[in-house]
Amino acid sequence: MIISRTPLRISFAGGGSDLAAFYRHEPGAVVSVSIDKYIYINANAKFDHQIRASYSVTEIVNSVEELQHELIREALKLTGRDQSIEITSISDIPSQGTGLGSSSTYTVGLLNALHAFCGRFASAERLAREACYIEIERCGAPIGKQDQYIAAYGGLQFIQFNPDETVFVDPVICSATTRATLQNRLLMLYTGQTRQTATVLTEQRSKTEQDARQRENLRRLVRLAHDLRAVLVANDVDAFGEILHEGWMLKRQLASGISNDRIDAWYERGRAAGAMGGKILGAGGGGFLLLYAPVERHAAILAALPELRCVPIRFEPQGSKIIYVEEEL
């Protein structure tokens, strides 16, 4: 039996520039951090030759090709395990449409568990690269690359996506005090709304390919990712909120489904109560609203948004890891 643990993530700036429609022409960049909310994957040897995959439903099949869950099917094919295995998963946070990168986190954790099950160590780079291949190339998801890389590497990272398909992952170097202040000032609020990521991202990808104004907005978001790294390196925690706000104003223009009247109203109420900046996490349209504010303003913000559920978070310094190995004697 193998159990992997892989962190979900918060993306602060640059989202959208990790789509191939943008970075194949010029480098994209994001600043992201992994958090202490996880997806656990359990891979266990099965007595007979069948494959059992349990998620929202349970599949029991005789061959890999019969699996309906495309991520499990493609991960098994890639890692070379084609029988006698049982795969189950547990997530700390609802796994659909919440904006925390759950699909890519699942894929990275699944690959890590399967490689370990087959007796192989897989580096963070390998896990991220293979997860991108499965989700984007094999399954045709209209997504970018940032979620796979932050899930695999963990920590607070500046990630650059290059036209030649290489990806550079560099830790954001700042003081422990800055990191703690940043962490403590964040409020992650669950809206109760979920959305289909593919719908928003398909529109965003199409506009990126065809609209010059869209590409300019993405260039500005890339510059904000660079600016965000710079203010963190300079330990300027107040400027962080201003950049977060500017980024959200730009992101709202990337696709029609990113925001709506309810989200805009929540954000404005949060700002009026003392938030310096914020954004909807992930592709947009629902999930979690992230707000950045001095700790002394948190009570007022929560009072102004009583319908939203606050989920406490801490930063997770590590990416996907194997946390349990039980070998047959």
mmCIF file of C-alpha atoms in Angstrom:
data_model
loop_
_atom_site.group_PDB
_atom_site.id
_atom_site.type_symbol
_atom_site.label_atom_id
_atom_site.label_comp_id
_atom_site.label_asym_id
_atom_site.label_seq_id
_atom_site.Cartn_x
_atom_site.Cartn_y
_atom_site.Cartn_z
ATOM 1 C CA MET A 1 0.000 0.000 0.000
ATOM 2 C CA ILE A 2 1.184 3.498 -0.901
ATOM 3 C CA ILE A 3 -0.348 6.806 0.246
ATOM 4 C CA SER A 4 0.616 10.132 -1.316
ATOM 5 C CA ARG A 5 -0.254 13.577 0.044
ATOM 6 C CA THR A 6 -0.349 16.528 -2.365
ATOM 7 C CA PRO A 7 -1.163 20.146 -1.446
ATOM 8 C CA LEU A 8 -3.758 22.381 -3.005
ATOM 9 C CA ARG A 9 -2.677 25.892 -3.941
ATOM 10 C CA ILE A 10 -3.435 29.603 -3.998
ATOM 11 C CA SER A 11 -2.456 31.561 -7.101
ATOM 12 C CA PHE A 12 -1.651 35.207 -6.377
ATOM 13 C CA ALA A 13 -0.755 36.711 -9.764
ATOM 14 C CA GLY A 14 -0.229 35.894 -13.436
ATOM 15 C CA GLY A 15 -2.980 33.314 -13.897
ATOM 16 C CA GLY A 16 -3.887 32.844 -17.549
ATOM 17 C CA SER A 17 -0.342 33.375 -18.780
ATOM 18 C CA ASP A 18 0.312 29.667 -18.137
ATOM 19 C CA LEU A 19 -1.982 28.754 -21.045
ATOM 20 C CA ALA A 20 -0.162 27.625 -24.183
ATOM 21 C CA ALA A 21 -2.133 30.178 -26.220
ATOM 22 C CA PHE A 22 -0.060 32.833 -24.431
ATOM 23 C CA TYR A 23 3.294 31.364 -23.367
ATOM 24 C CA ARG A 24 4.101 29.789 -26.737
ATOM 25 C CA HIS A 25 4.508 33.350 -28.032
ATOM 26 C CA GLU A 26 6.143 34.984 -24.987
ATOM 27 C CA PRO A 27 6.971 33.832 -21.451
ATOM 28 C CA GLY A 28 4.193 33.640 -18.898
ATOM 29 C CA ALA A 29 4.718 33.870 -15.144
ATOM 30 C CA VAL A 30 2.780 33.301 -11.918
ATOM 31 C CA VAL A 31 3.324 33.566 -8.183
ATOM 32 C CA SER A 32 1.653 30.681 -6.322
ATOM 33 C CA VAL A 33 1.828 29.021 -2.922
ATOM 34 C CA SER A 34 0.823 25.584 -1.704
ATOM 35 C CA ILE A 35 -1.409 25.391 1.374
ATOM 36 C CA ASP A 36 -2.137 22.953 4.180
ATOM 37 C CA LYS A 37 -5.166 21.442 2.456
ATOM 38 C CA TYR A 38 -4.437 18.187 0.666
ATOM 39 C CA ILE A 39 -5.563 15.403 -1.621
ATOM 40 C CA TYR A 40 -4.571 11.907 -0.477
ATOM 41 C CA ILE A 41 -4.222 9.053 -2.953
ATOM 42 C CA ASN A 42 -4.152 5.437 -1.774
ATOM 43 C CA ALA A 43 -2.782 2.783 -4.142
ATOM 44 C CA ASN A 44 -3.183 -0.739 -2.849
ATOM 45 C CA ALA A 45 -2.405 -4.174 -4.291
ATOM 46 C CA LYS A 46 -5.562 -6.057 -5.223
ATOM 47 C CA PHE A 47 -5.928 -9.806 -4.685
ATOM 48 C CA ASP A 48 -7.261 -10.543 -8.162
ATOM 49 C CA HIS A 49 -6.284 -9.150 -11.560
ATOM 50 C CA GLN A 50 -8.979 -6.462 -11.655
ATOM 51 C CA ILE A 51 -8.636 -2.703 -11.285
ATOM 52 C CA ARG A 52 -10.799 -0.916 -8.717
ATOM 53 C CA ALA A 53 -11.036 2.885 -8.853
ATOM 54 C CA SER A 54 -13.133 4.636 -6.231
ATOM 55 C CA TYR A 55 -13.968 8.357 -6.430
ATOM 56 C CA SER A 56 -17.512 9.803 -6.568
ATOM 57 C CA VAL A 57 -18.433 6.399 -8.023
ATOM 58 C CA THR A 58 -16.660 3.041 -7.926
ATOM 59 C CA GLU A 59 -15.404 1.274 -11.030
ATOM 60 C CA ILE A 60 -14.279 -2.343 -11.087
ATOM 61 C CA VAL A 61 -12.886 -3.315 -14.482
ATOM 62 C CA ASN A 62 -10.743 -5.989 -16.085
ATOM 63 C CA SER A 63 -8.519 -3.688 -18.138
ATOM 64 C CA VAL A 64 -7.192 -0.138 -18.069
ATOM 65 C CA GLU A 65 -9.002 0.786 -21.264
ATOM 66 C CA GLU A 66 -12.379 0.094 -19.627
ATOM 67 C CA LEU A 67 -11.895 2.833 -17.003
ATOM 68 C CA GLN A 68 -14.185 5.835 -17.382
ATOM 69 C CA HIS A 69 -12.094 8.096 -15.114
ATOM 70 C CA GLU A 70 -9.701 9.483 -17.697
ATOM 71 C CA LEU A 71 -7.032 10.727 -15.278
ATOM 72 C CA ILE A 72 -6.748 7.330 -13.596
ATOM 73 C CA ARG A 73 -6.840 5.537 -16.948
ATOM 74 C CA GLU A 74 -4.077 7.667 -18.478
ATOM 75 C CA ALA A 75 -1.923 7.632 -15.327
ATOM 76 C CA LEU A 76 -2.049 3.834 -15.180
ATOM 77 C CA LYS A 77 -1.105 3.605 -18.850
ATOM 78 C CA LEU A 78 1.771 6.052 -18.429
ATOM 79 C CA THR A 79 3.197 4.320 -15.343
ATOM 80 C CA GLY A 80 2.747 0.819 -16.749
ATOM 81 C CA ARG A 81 0.445 -0.661 -14.116
ATOM 82 C CA ASP A 82 -2.369 -2.480 -15.895
ATOM 83 C CA GLN A 83 -3.912 -4.846 -13.335
ATOM 84 C CA SER A 84 -4.303 -5.885 -9.676
ATOM 85 C CA ILE A 85 -4.543 -2.433 -8.143
ATOM 86 C CA GLU A 86 -7.059 -0.467 -6.099
ATOM 87 C CA ILE A 87 -7.032 3.376 -6.122
ATOM 88 C CA THR A 88 -8.967 5.574 -3.711
ATOM 89 C CA SER A 89 -8.770 9.271 -2.803
ATOM 90 C CA ILE A 90 -9.677 11.707 -0.040
ATOM 91 C CA SER A 91 -9.723 15.504 -0.344
ATOM 92 C CA ASP A 92 -9.714 18.082 2.448
ATOM 93 C CA ILE A 93 -11.678 20.509 0.246
ATOM 94 C CA PRO A 94 -14.472 19.876 -2.306
ATOM 95 C CA SER A 95 -12.643 18.859 -5.445
ATOM 96 C CA GLN A 96 -14.707 20.420 -8.221
ATOM 97 C CA GLY A 97 -14.837 24.083 -9.158
ATOM 98 C CA THR A 98 -13.370 25.566 -5.974
ATOM 99 C CA GLY A 99 -10.374 27.248 -7.616
ATOM 100 C CA LEU A 100 -7.619 25.508 -5.652
ATOM 101 C CA GLY A 101 -6.184 23.423 -8.509
ATOM 102 C CA SER A 102 -7.731 20.162 -7.336
ATOM 103 C CA SER A 103 -7.702 18.350 -10.694
ATOM 104 C CA SER A 104 -3.984 18.880 -11.190
ATOM 105 C CA THR A 105 -3.269 18.191 -7.520
ATOM 106 C CA TYR A 106 -5.104 14.884 -7.909
ATOM 107 C CA THR A 107 -3.141 14.003 -11.042
ATOM 108 C CA VAL A 108 0.233 14.826 -9.471
ATOM 109 C CA GLY A 109 -0.596 12.839 -6.329
ATOM 110 C CA LEU A 110 -1.895 9.915 -8.382
ATOM 111 C CA LEU A 111 1.298 9.773 -10.439
ATOM 112 C CA ASN A 112 3.433 9.987 -7.305
ATOM 113 C CA ALA A 113 1.556 7.106 -5.700
ATOM 114 C CA LEU A 114 1.676 4.957 -8.846
ATOM 115 C CA HIS A 115 5.389 5.512 -9.434
ATOM 116 C CA ALA A 116 6.073 4.569 -5.804
ATOM 117 C CA PHE A 117 3.759 1.546 -6.146
ATOM 118 C CA CYS A 118 5.903 0.424 -9.092
ATOM 119 C CA GLY A 119 9.082 0.904 -7.022
ATOM 120 C CA ARG A 120 10.226 4.171 -8.618
ATOM 121 C CA PHE A 121 11.060 7.594 -7.207
ATOM 122 C CA ALA A 122 9.622 10.450 -9.280
ATOM 123 C CA SER A 123 11.086 13.944 -8.994
ATOM 124 C CA ALA A 124 8.906 17.047 -8.718
ATOM 125 C CA GLU A 125 9.841 18.011 -12.276
ATOM 126 C CA ARG A 126 8.827 14.604 -13.594
ATOM 127 C CA LEU A 127 5.527 14.601 -11.718
ATOM 128 C CA ALA A 128 4.601 18.079 -12.970
ATOM 129 C CA ARG A 129 5.643 17.359 -16.552
ATOM 130 C CA GLU A 130 3.766 14.055 -16.698
ATOM 131 C CA ALA A 131 0.665 15.570 -15.081
ATOM 132 C CA CYS A 132 0.649 18.313 -17.730
ATOM 133 C CA TYR A 133 0.980 15.687 -20.441
ATOM 134 C CA ILE A 134 -1.930 13.644 -19.098
ATOM 135 C CA GLU A 135 -4.313 16.540 -18.476
ATOM 136 C CA ILE A 136 -3.522 18.732 -21.478
ATOM 137 C CA GLU A 137 -2.270 16.368 -24.182
ATOM 138 C CA ARG A 138 -4.017 13.084 -23.403
ATOM 139 C CA CYS A 139 -7.285 14.367 -21.906
ATOM 140 C CA GLY A 140 -7.509 17.631 -23.843
ATOM 141 C CA ALA A 141 -8.276 19.857 -20.852
ATOM 142 C CA PRO A 142 -8.121 23.596 -21.771
ATOM 143 C CA ILE A 143 -5.954 24.368 -18.749
ATOM 144 C CA GLY A 144 -2.538 25.821 -18.004
ATOM 145 C CA LYS A 145 0.541 24.451 -16.277
ATOM 146 C CA GLN A 146 0.834 26.316 -12.997
ATOM 147 C CA ASP A 147 -1.306 23.963 -10.885
ATOM 148 C CA GLN A 148 0.722 20.874 -11.749
ATOM 149 C CA TYR A 149 4.016 22.577 -10.942
ATOM 150 C CA ILE A 150 3.022 24.138 -7.632
ATOM 151 C CA ALA A 151 1.426 20.837 -6.516
ATOM 152 C CA ALA A 152 4.624 18.956 -7.331
ATOM 153 C CA TYR A 153 7.117 21.474 -5.924
ATOM 154 C CA GLY A 154 5.168 23.113 -3.093
ATOM 155 C CA GLY A 155 6.224 26.257 -1.251
ATOM 156 C CA LEU A 156 5.955 29.897 -2.339
ATOM 157 C CA GLN A 157 7.147 29.926 -5.935
ATOM 158 C CA PHE A 158 7.683 32.172 -8.939
ATOM 159 C CA ILE A 159 6.991 29.960 -11.960
ATOM 160 C CA GLN A 160 7.872 30.953 -15.525
ATOM 161 C CA PHE A 161 6.436 29.242 -18.620
ATOM 162 C CA ASN A 162 8.626 29.454 -21.705
ATOM 163 C CA PRO A 163 7.806 29.238 -25.447
ATOM 164 C CA ASP A 164 9.979 26.108 -25.777
ATOM 165 C CA GLU A 165 7.721 24.343 -23.188
ATOM 166 C CA THR A 166 10.344 24.475 -20.420
ATOM 167 C CA VAL A 167 9.207 25.662 -17.013
ATOM 168 C CA PHE A 168 11.401 27.465 -14.451
ATOM 169 C CA VAL A 169 10.405 27.111 -10.783
ATOM 170 C CA ASP A 170 12.143 29.510 -8.391
ATOM 171 C CA PRO A 171 11.347 30.029 -4.702
ATOM 172 C CA VAL A 172 10.355 33.546 -3.687
ATOM 173 C CA ILE A 173 13.080 34.655 -1.277
ATOM 174 C CA CYS A 174 11.673 36.782 1.553
ATOM 175 C CA SER A 175 12.109 37.027 5.301
ATOM 176 C CA ALA A 176 10.349 34.689 7.688
ATOM 177 C CA THR A 177 8.509 37.718 9.091
ATOM 178 C CA THR A 178 7.217 38.671 5.643
ATOM 179 C CA ARG A 179 6.075 35.133 4.961
ATOM 180 C CA ALA A 180 4.281 34.971 8.322
ATOM 181 C CA THR A 181 2.636 38.376 7.818
ATOM 182 C CA LEU A 182 1.477 37.406 4.326
ATOM 183 C CA GLN A 183 0.035 34.155 5.619
ATOM 184 C CA ASN A 184 -1.720 35.797 8.569
ATOM 185 C CA ARG A 185 -3.280 38.570 6.481
ATOM 186 C CA LEU A 186 -5.038 36.212 4.079
ATOM 187 C CA LEU A 187 -8.707 35.305 4.406
ATOM 188 C CA MET A 188 -9.982 32.428 2.268
ATOM 189 C CA LEU A 189 -13.787 32.516 2.070
ATOM 190 C CA TYR A 190 -15.936 29.800 0.511
ATOM 191 C CA THR A 191 -18.702 31.271 -1.648
ATOM 192 C CA GLY A 192 -20.709 28.073 -1.934
ATOM 193 C CA GLN A 193 -20.726 28.508 -5.704
ATOM 194 C CA THR A 194 -18.867 26.120 -7.988
ATOM 195 C CA ARG A 195 -18.334 26.309 -11.736
ATOM 196 C CA GLN A 196 -17.036 24.299 -14.659
ATOM 197 C CA THR A 197 -13.429 25.375 -15.086
ATOM 198 C CA ALA A 198 -13.341 24.193 -18.688
ATOM 199 C CA THR A 199 -16.109 26.598 -19.722
ATOM 200 C CA VAL A 200 -14.279 29.670 -18.436
ATOM 201 C CA LEU A 201 -10.866 28.566 -19.685
ATOM 202 C CA THR A 202 -12.098 27.593 -23.140
ATOM 203 C CA GLU A 203 -13.424 31.134 -23.646
ATOM 204 C CA GLN A 204 -10.233 32.588 -22.192
ATOM 205 C CA ARG A 205 -8.048 30.503 -24.496
ATOM 206 C CA SER A 206 -10.072 31.510 -27.553
ATOM 207 C CA LYS A 207 -9.837 35.207 -26.697
ATOM 208 C CA THR A 208 -6.102 34.892 -26.061
ATOM 209 C CA GLU A 209 -5.605 33.439 -29.532
ATOM 210 C CA GLN A 210 -7.731 36.045 -31.294
ATOM 211 C CA ASP A 211 -7.863 39.280 -29.290
ATOM 212 C CA ALA A 212 -4.879 41.646 -29.074
ATOM 213 C CA ARG A 213 -6.394 43.394 -26.045
ATOM 214 C CA GLN A 214 -6.581 40.070 -24.239
ATOM 215 C CA ARG A 215 -2.889 39.448 -24.883
ATOM 216 C CA GLU A 216 -2.034 42.916 -23.558
ATOM 217 C CA ASN A 217 -4.021 42.247 -20.381
ATOM 218 C CA LEU A 218 -2.089 39.005 -19.934
ATOM 219 C CA ARG A 219 1.205 40.847 -20.431
ATOM 220 C CA ARG A 220 0.166 43.207 -17.652
ATOM 221 C CA LEU A 221 -0.675 40.223 -15.436
ATOM 222 C CA VAL A 222 2.789 38.770 -16.112
ATOM 223 C CA ARG A 223 4.346 42.104 -15.130
ATOM 224 C CA LEU A 224 2.286 42.033 -11.937
ATOM 225 C CA ALA A 225 3.663 38.571 -11.139
ATOM 226 C CA HIS A 226 7.173 40.008 -11.467
ATOM 227 C CA ASP A 227 6.143 43.017 -9.354
ATOM 228 C CA LEU A 228 4.627 40.759 -6.710
ATOM 229 C CA ARG A 229 7.833 38.774 -6.403
ATOM 230 C CA ALA A 230 9.795 42.018 -6.155
ATOM 231 C CA VAL A 231 7.707 43.456 -3.302
ATOM 232 C CA LEU A 232 7.939 40.182 -1.383
ATOM 233 C CA VAL A 233 11.717 40.092 -1.815
ATOM 234 C CA ALA A 234 11.750 43.709 -0.583
ATOM 235 C CA ASN A 235 9.548 42.661 2.370
ATOM 236 C CA ASP A 236 6.893 45.222 1.400
ATOM 237 C CA VAL A 237 3.741 43.500 2.643
ATOM 238 C CA ASP A 238 1.428 46.494 2.083
ATOM 239 C CA ALA A 239 2.221 46.756 -1.649
ATOM 240 C CA PHE A 240 1.229 43.087 -1.946
ATOM 241 C CA GLY A 241 -2.429 43.971 -1.389
ATOM 242 C CA GLU A 242 -2.377 46.731 -3.989
ATOM 243 C CA ILE A 243 -0.945 44.385 -6.621
ATOM 244 C CA LEU A 244 -3.488 41.707 -5.743
ATOM 245 C CA HIS A 245 -6.287 44.232 -6.310
ATOM 246 C CA GLU A 246 -4.851 45.431 -9.612
ATOM 247 C CA GLY A 247 -4.512 41.846 -10.783
ATOM 248 C CA TRP A 248 -8.148 41.072 -9.973
ATOM 249 C CA MET A 249 -9.320 44.120 -11.917
ATOM 250 C CA LEU A 250 -7.420 42.789 -14.936
ATOM 251 C CA LYS A 251 -8.408 39.154 -14.494
ATOM 252 C CA ARG A 252 -12.132 40.032 -14.516
ATOM 253 C CA GLN A 253 -11.693 41.098 -18.150
ATOM 254 C CA LEU A 254 -10.234 37.801 -19.399
ATOM 255 C CA ALA A 255 -13.534 35.886 -19.736
ATOM 256 C CA SER A 256 -17.218 36.556 -19.103
ATOM 257 C CA GLY A 257 -17.594 33.817 -16.477
ATOM 258 C CA ILE A 258 -14.755 34.906 -14.179
ATOM 259 C CA SER A 259 -16.908 37.207 -12.048
ATOM 260 C CA ASN A 260 -20.586 38.015 -11.584
ATOM 261 C CA ASP A 261 -22.722 40.484 -9.660
ATOM 262 C CA ARG A 262 -22.631 38.453 -6.434
ATOM 263 C CA ILE A 263 -18.864 38.045 -6.510
ATOM 264 C CA ASP A 264 -18.381 41.740 -7.289
ATOM 265 C CA ALA A 265 -20.658 42.681 -4.381
ATOM 266 C CA TRP A 266 -18.794 40.388 -1.961
ATOM 267 C CA TYR A 267 -15.478 41.824 -3.066
ATOM 268 C CA GLU A 268 -16.640 45.420 -2.677
ATOM 269 C CA ARG A 269 -18.080 44.704 0.775
ATOM 270 C CA GLY A 270 -14.778 43.135 1.764
ATOM 271 C CA ARG A 271 -12.862 46.163 0.479
ATOM 272 C CA ALA A 272 -15.186 48.547 2.303
ATOM 273 C CA ALA A 273 -14.554 46.618 5.528
ATOM 274 C CA GLY A 274 -10.778 46.925 5.206
ATOM 275 C CA ALA A 275 -9.437 44.458 2.630
ATOM 276 C CA MET A 276 -6.514 45.867 0.656
ATOM 277 C CA GLY A 277 -6.971 43.485 -2.259
ATOM 278 C CA GLY A 278 -8.190 40.077 -3.265
ATOM 279 C CA LYS A 279 -9.486 37.838 -6.040
ATOM 280 C CA ILE A 280 -11.551 34.792 -6.853
ATOM 281 C CA LEU A 281 -9.185 31.828 -6.853
ATOM 282 C CA GLY A 282 -8.672 29.657 -9.908
ATOM 283 C CA ALA A 283 -10.468 30.178 -13.204
ATOM 284 C CA GLY A 284 -13.196 32.245 -11.523
ATOM 285 C CA GLY A 285 -16.965 32.139 -11.352
ATOM 286 C CA GLY A 286 -17.142 30.770 -7.794
ATOM 287 C CA GLY A 287 -15.198 28.676 -5.349
ATOM 288 C CA PHE A 288 -13.093 30.648 -2.892
ATOM 289 C CA LEU A 289 -12.800 34.413 -2.514
ATOM 290 C CA LEU A 290 -9.345 35.395 -1.266
ATOM 291 C CA LEU A 291 -8.988 38.690 0.614
ATOM 292 C CA TYR A 292 -5.840 40.344 1.941
ATOM 293 C CA ALA A 293 -6.153 42.634 4.948
ATOM 294 C CA PRO A 294 -4.431 43.626 8.179
ATOM 295 C CA VAL A 295 -5.299 41.125 10.891
ATOM 296 C CA GLU A 296 -7.104 43.778 12.927
ATOM 297 C CA ARG A 297 -9.602 44.220 10.043
ATOM 298 C CA HIS A 298 -10.470 40.523 9.767
ATOM 299 C CA ALA A 299 -13.334 40.603 12.260
ATOM 300 C CA ALA A 300 -14.990 43.508 10.431
ATOM 301 C CA ILE A 301 -14.585 41.771 7.059
ATOM 302 C CA LEU A 302 -16.095 38.526 8.326
ATOM 303 C CA ALA A 303 -18.984 40.480 9.878
ATOM 304 C CA ALA A 304 -19.577 42.183 6.520
ATOM 305 C CA LEU A 305 -19.650 38.800 4.712
ATOM 306 C CA PRO A 306 -21.597 36.502 7.082
ATOM 307 C CA GLU A 307 -22.838 34.273 4.252
ATOM 308 C CA LEU A 308 -19.291 33.225 3.352
ATOM 309 C CA ARG A 309 -17.438 30.503 5.248
ATOM 310 C CA CYS A 310 -13.900 31.302 6.340
ATOM 311 C CA VAL A 311 -11.466 28.393 5.924
ATOM 312 C CA PRO A 312 -8.226 28.873 7.915
ATOM 313 C CA ILE A 313 -5.063 28.146 5.936
ATOM 314 C CA ARG A 314 -1.319 27.938 6.446
ATOM 315 C CA PHE A 315 1.386 27.748 3.805
ATOM 316 C CA GLU A 316 2.736 24.281 3.002
ATOM 317 C CA PRO A 317 6.491 24.268 2.290
ATOM 318 C CA GLN A 318 6.533 20.869 0.560
ATOM 319 C CA GLY A 319 4.964 19.533 -2.597
ATOM 320 C CA SER A 320 3.603 16.071 -3.291
ATOM 321 C CA LYS A 321 5.150 13.408 -1.084
ATOM 322 C CA ILE A 322 4.753 9.764 -0.170
ATOM 323 C CA ILE A 323 3.619 9.619 3.448
ATOM 324 C CA TYR A 324 3.055 5.866 3.868
ATOM 325 C CA VAL A 325 4.614 2.722 2.449
ATOM 326 C CA GLU A 326 3.568 -0.780 3.504
ATOM 327 C CA GLU A 327 5.430 -3.518 1.682
ATOM 328 C CA GLU A 328 4.429 -7.146 1.470
ATOM 329 C CA LEU A 329 6.638 -9.429 3.554
#
